[in-house]
Amino acid sequence: MSSSIERTPAAAGTDRRTFLQRVAVTGVALGPGGAFLASCATGGGDDDSDDEASEAPSGDVSDDNPLGIPTDQPVEVYIFDGGFGDEYATELHQPIFHEKWPDIEIDHHAAVDIGAELQARFVAGDPPDFINNSGDGQMDPAQLVSDGLLADLSPLFDAPSWDDPSVTVRDSLQPGTIESGTFNGTPYILNYAFTVFGLWFNQTLMDENGWPVPTTWQEMMDVCADIAATGIAPWVYQGVTAPRYMNWPLLSMATKLAGPEILVAIDNLEPGAWGHEAIMESAAAIRQLAENSYFLPGVEGMEFRDAQGLWARGQAVFCPSGSWLENEETDAIAENPTFQMAMMPDPLLSPDSVMPLETVRATAGEPYVVPADANNPLGGMEYMRAMLSMEGARGFTERVTSLTSVAGSSDGVQIQAPGLASAQAALQAAGDNVINWFYPSWYSTMENPGIDQATGALLRAELTVDEWVAQCEAAATEIRDDDSIVKQTREG
């Protein structure tokens, strides 16, 4: 019995030349911050064979080889050399893979700009077998999916897990992991790092001054008044670079108030979704921070690392972010030896909120893909299966201070970083009350510059809540009315 990978139906109506034409005109293959490679305009070719995916090599399916990978073919791996570096791959995941498959060579590459490195290879039909598609040069995932350039990962998720043949990979993952990389019912992306979102605060300042951790928005406003009276800024956000970070508490508080259905309506581009009463109430609460001058002065013009760095150095108390923040601000934290960070769930707007205080937004992130035209896509999926082993996931957490999407992989791990420890505790306290939304990955321009710009103006109190809603609705309408954009939907 053998296994093969074929190009998915998403490629219908598109091909490599279509991809090339789109790149040449707009550069859309790269995500925000990516640079267009003019040299790609000479790639590809007009050979009709480019339009058909050749059958990938495969081996015999067995208990030891559930994916039927070819045992005589190398696996080419590209890792984004960013905040996590690439040593977790070379010193952890690849040795795990090699122990099981000693005769398979891994051709390892690290790149800071994934798009610049690989765009031309996608156009030429010769992409690597496994890609950590992350960073500022990230290739637009939705575009890759719509052009049929990514492999369906269902064989991976339906395969037995690395550690226990009685448990599938699918059932070994945190809830929502597969959904976070699914487009119109088909999983194309493995999101490996598991991020917990919330409000990060300066535990040292809170304790020294006897300020209580707020559980409601009114308590937040009371604490902010006390903080401001000492000359310390209550809040920072990620400045001109990423005001969207403030959308996270805004949408989380609104969802606690009214329920997760409001997020489904936003993701499904339903008219009027941004004007829901709960979202407007949450936006009004967030605007109060600007009205009362509770943001660090000048934060609206800062780069995100500058704003976060000032927070870590003790110039503010609250900062919205994900659980990567601690690792991202290691240097700034080191400059403030008394600083200790912790995470709190976003406050309740009302005691009558539908969801409990402990509700958190959490989602799998840090995307990994297998190209549809890879020379050895099954080998790429087997590499993913090794990553998703308990040893691979635990080791990742220990090395890079990040939770993973493998359920239970952080249990018993001695997490020394206080921020990550509090994020882990918050996720455990949330139980099943975990929320997320998908429009940023489905429609990147809707978020940035669309919603991003509107929220930036709201945080400067330059827009009323009604005006903010109108701009958000306009950003959603632009996507909804653009027939060239493949629409995604989900159920509640």
C-alpha angles and dihedrals in degrees: 000000000000137000131219139185122224131188109272125246089253086084092069110125093010137075141169093285090053088053090049093049092052092049093048092052103038112003088233094149088079124069124232111309094023123129124227116241107222089194089069089073088077095049131093113035138215099268107132089220087075088071094061125068111230116229110268120233115262142175137211118302113234141147089272093043106035095165093048094234119183107254095205100053127091122236117225113210130191118193125189107240097214136108093335095043117207103270091095085066100043097038102034120016098035094050089051089052092045093052090062097033107031093164096055113093118218113213101204126198131174121202135179093200107041095179094051091049098046112024094090091047091055089051091049092050093243107106122156122263098248131023134187093211100197144117134054090311093053114147110239104264095203091052092049089051095047090050092052094243098130128072122240105252095203092109089058096047093045093049123096113272119256094250105034122032090197091063122064121224087246092059093046093064134090114263112273095022097113093039090056090064098037124111118192092338099315123102113226103156134057108210104199110176113070113219127199115202127205145106114311116206140188100255092188094058092043092052096042092053098037093239112161121230103253119236098180131042091246089055088049091055091048092051091046090055090053092047094048090051089065093054094253119123112244096211145023128185131188095278126214091341100062119002085158088084085078090057087069098067089035094057094036093054091046091051092050088052099047108013136257094289089086090063092051089054091052093048092047091052093238112178112254094017093126091052095062110136093240093052091049091050091051092047089052090052092051091048089056088070090063094041090056095042092242094144121092106267112261095012092126090070099043131104112246096251091050092052094046091045092056089050091052090049091058103260094120138021110215129047127172114223148114128274091271088076095090093054092042094054098041093125095049091046090052089058091058105052094180092053118112121175130207138175130235129187115252112274125257117256090208138009085237093063115143094227126048127256091252092065110119137182109241131162144164112258142164099082127229123185142182113218117232091229095047116135091232110019093160088055089052091053091048088053087054090050089055091050089053093055116113090246091051094047097044091047091051091054092049094047104043104022096243134121117234136220092250107107113241094006093125095047109119093006110134100232107196097181107092094208094054091044090056091047090052090050091049091052091050091048091051093059107173093350095097120134136187142165131215111199094101092061095037097047111019096178091053088063098035119059094356111059090014094065094045093052092046089057091046090054089054089049088239091126131050116228090256091052091048090052090049092053092047090049090050091053091051092045091053090057094042093052096045106097091191091068116083107231123225127204136188138184126237 
